[in-house]
XYZ file of C-alpha atoms in Angstrom:
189
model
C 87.759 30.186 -259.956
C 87.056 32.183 -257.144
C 90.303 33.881 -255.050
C 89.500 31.412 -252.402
C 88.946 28.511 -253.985
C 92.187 29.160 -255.863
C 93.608 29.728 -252.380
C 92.238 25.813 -250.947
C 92.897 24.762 -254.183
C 96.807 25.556 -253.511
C 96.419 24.271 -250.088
C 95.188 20.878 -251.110
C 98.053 20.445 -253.396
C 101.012 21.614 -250.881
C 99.419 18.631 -248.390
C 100.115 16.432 -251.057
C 103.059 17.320 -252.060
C 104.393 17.355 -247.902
C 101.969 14.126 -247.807
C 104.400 12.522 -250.393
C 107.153 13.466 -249.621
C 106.403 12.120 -245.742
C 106.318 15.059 -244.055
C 108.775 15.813 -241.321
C 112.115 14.053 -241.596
C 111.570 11.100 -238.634
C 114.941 9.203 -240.011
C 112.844 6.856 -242.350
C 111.325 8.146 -244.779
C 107.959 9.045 -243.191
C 107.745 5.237 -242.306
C 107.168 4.914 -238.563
C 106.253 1.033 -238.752
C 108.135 -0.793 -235.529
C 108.344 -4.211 -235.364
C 109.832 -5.973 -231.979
C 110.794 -9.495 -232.752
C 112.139 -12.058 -230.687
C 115.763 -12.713 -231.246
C 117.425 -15.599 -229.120
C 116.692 -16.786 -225.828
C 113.258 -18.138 -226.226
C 111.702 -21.519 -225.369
C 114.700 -22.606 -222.279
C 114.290 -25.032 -219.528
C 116.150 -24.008 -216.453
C 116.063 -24.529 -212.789
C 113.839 -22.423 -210.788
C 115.180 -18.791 -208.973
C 118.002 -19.817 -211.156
C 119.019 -17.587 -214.630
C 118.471 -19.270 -217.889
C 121.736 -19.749 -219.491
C 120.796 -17.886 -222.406
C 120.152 -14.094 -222.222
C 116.731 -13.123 -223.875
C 117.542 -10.942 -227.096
C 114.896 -8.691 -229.248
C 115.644 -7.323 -232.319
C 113.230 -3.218 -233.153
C 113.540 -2.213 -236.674
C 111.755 0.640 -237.804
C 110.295 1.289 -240.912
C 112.512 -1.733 -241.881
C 115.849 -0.558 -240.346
C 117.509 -1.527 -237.304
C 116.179 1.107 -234.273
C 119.318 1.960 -232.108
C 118.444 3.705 -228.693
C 115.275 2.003 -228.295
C 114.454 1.656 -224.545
C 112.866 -1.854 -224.522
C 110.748 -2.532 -221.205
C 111.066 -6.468 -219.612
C 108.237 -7.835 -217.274
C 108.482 -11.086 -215.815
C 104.372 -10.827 -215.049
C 105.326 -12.311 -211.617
C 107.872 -14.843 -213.554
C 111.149 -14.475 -211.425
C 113.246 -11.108 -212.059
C 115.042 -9.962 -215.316
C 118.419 -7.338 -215.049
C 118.093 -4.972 -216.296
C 114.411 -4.512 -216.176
C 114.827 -1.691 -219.203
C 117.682 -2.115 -221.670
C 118.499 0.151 -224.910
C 119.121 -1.016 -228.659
C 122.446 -1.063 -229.819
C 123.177 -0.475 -233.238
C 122.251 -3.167 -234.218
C 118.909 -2.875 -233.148
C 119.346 -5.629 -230.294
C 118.755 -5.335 -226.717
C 119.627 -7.990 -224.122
C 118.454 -8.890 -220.561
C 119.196 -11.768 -218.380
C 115.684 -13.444 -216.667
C 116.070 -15.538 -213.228
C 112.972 -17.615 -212.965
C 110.608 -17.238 -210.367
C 109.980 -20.122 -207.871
C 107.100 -22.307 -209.201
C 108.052 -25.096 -211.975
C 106.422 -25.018 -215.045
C 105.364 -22.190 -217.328
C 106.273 -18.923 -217.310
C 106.523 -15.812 -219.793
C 108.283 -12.489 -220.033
C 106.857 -9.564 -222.411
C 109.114 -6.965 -223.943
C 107.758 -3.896 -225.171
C 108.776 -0.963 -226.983
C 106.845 1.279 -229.235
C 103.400 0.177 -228.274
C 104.587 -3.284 -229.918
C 105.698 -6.946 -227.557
C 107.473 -10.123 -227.829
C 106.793 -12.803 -225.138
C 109.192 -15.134 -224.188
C 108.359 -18.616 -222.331
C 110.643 -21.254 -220.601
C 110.295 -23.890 -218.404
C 111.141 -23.976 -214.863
C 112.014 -27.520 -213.502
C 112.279 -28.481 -209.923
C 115.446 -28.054 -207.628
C 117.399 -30.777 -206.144
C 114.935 -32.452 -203.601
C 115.225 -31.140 -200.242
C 112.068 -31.987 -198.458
C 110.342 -35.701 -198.217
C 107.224 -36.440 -196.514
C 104.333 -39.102 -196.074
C 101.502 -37.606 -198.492
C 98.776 -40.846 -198.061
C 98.160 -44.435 -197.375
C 99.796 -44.166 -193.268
C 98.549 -46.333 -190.513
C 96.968 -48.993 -192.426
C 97.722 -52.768 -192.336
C 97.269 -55.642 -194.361
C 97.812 -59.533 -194.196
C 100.944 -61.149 -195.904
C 100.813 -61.203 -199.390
C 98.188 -58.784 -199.415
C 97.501 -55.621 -200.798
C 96.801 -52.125 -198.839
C 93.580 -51.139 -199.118
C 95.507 -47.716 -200.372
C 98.179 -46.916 -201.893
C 101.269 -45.409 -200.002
C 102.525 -42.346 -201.140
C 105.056 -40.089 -200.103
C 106.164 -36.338 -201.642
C 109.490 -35.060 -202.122
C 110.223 -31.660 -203.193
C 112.215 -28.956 -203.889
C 112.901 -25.848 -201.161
C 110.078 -24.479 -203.116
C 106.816 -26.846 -202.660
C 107.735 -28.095 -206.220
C 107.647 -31.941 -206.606
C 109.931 -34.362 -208.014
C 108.973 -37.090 -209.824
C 110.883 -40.635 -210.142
C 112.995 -40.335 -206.905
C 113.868 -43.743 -205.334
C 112.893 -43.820 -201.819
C 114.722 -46.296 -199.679
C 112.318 -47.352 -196.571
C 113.012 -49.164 -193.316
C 110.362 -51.856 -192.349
C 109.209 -52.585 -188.905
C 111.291 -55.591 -188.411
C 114.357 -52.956 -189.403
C 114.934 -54.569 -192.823
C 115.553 -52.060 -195.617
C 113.498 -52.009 -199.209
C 113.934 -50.151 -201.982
C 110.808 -47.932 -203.519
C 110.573 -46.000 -206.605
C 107.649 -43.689 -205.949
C 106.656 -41.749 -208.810
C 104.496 -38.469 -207.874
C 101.649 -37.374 -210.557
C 101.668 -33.635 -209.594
C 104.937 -33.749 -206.964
């Protein structure tokens, strides 16, 4: 064999020795595999632009031990807030942040990230106490005794936030200033 095939022959083999024995020390073993898992706080119902009563919690591990001092990055995607928006692993691996929800009811996610790897989160957010009540169809019409409106009479109640409440009883005066009690029930608030 040839000086410099003997020489690429020696370089092949140091590469696979280094190769094998991973290289650089990174703290693991050559294993660089990170894995962000969700870890407590997911799947909540809670009031909207109000904080879910359980923090959100991710567990990082890499290559298959717990990662502490891992910056992990929270976005609400236009879901509320979180504090803190960035939070580090502690040495246990877990990081923690607290998520307000944002204003509309009904689905919403966070992402964390860390490591080119995420975790979303969803909850629910359910409609504040009703502040706002208003006639929504079925105004001005009439109908003889004992007979029914041509439509039906509906009225919306809501939150401070446009979000409707279903099942509210709605007590009415009539015209001869006798009171009745409604249950009005809204499909879609």
């Amino acid at each position: 064999m040839g000086g410099k095939m003997k020489w690429l022959a020696g370089l092949a083999a140091f590469a696979t020795l280094v190769g094998a024995c991973g290289g650089g020390d990174d703290g693991n073993g050559g294993n660089t595999t990170i894995v962000l898992s969700k870890d407590g706080g997911d799947g909540q119902s809670g009031t909207v632009a109000a904080p879910l009563a359980v923090q959100l919690r991710v567990h990082v591990q890499q290559g298959g031990s717990d990662k502490a001092g891992a910056e992990v990055a929270w976005n609400t995607n236009g879901n509320g807030t979180v504090d803190p928006a960035n939070s580090v692993t502690s040495g246990t691996g877990r990081a923690t942040t607290t998520w307000t929800l944002g204003t509309a009811a009904g689905a919403q996610a966070v992402d964390a990230t860390y490591g080119g790897t995420f975790a979303t989160f969803v909850a629910t957010g359910l409609a504040g106490p009703a502040s706002s009540f208003g006639k929504a169809s079925g105004d001005g019409q009439s109908a003889g005794i004992n007979s029914a409106f041509g439509e039906p009479v509906m009225v919306q109640v809501t939150d401070q936030y446009g979000n409707g409440i279903d099942g509210v009883l709605v007590t009415h005066e009539h015209a001869d200033h006798t009171q009745g009690c409604l249950k009005f029930l809204t499909s879609d608030g």
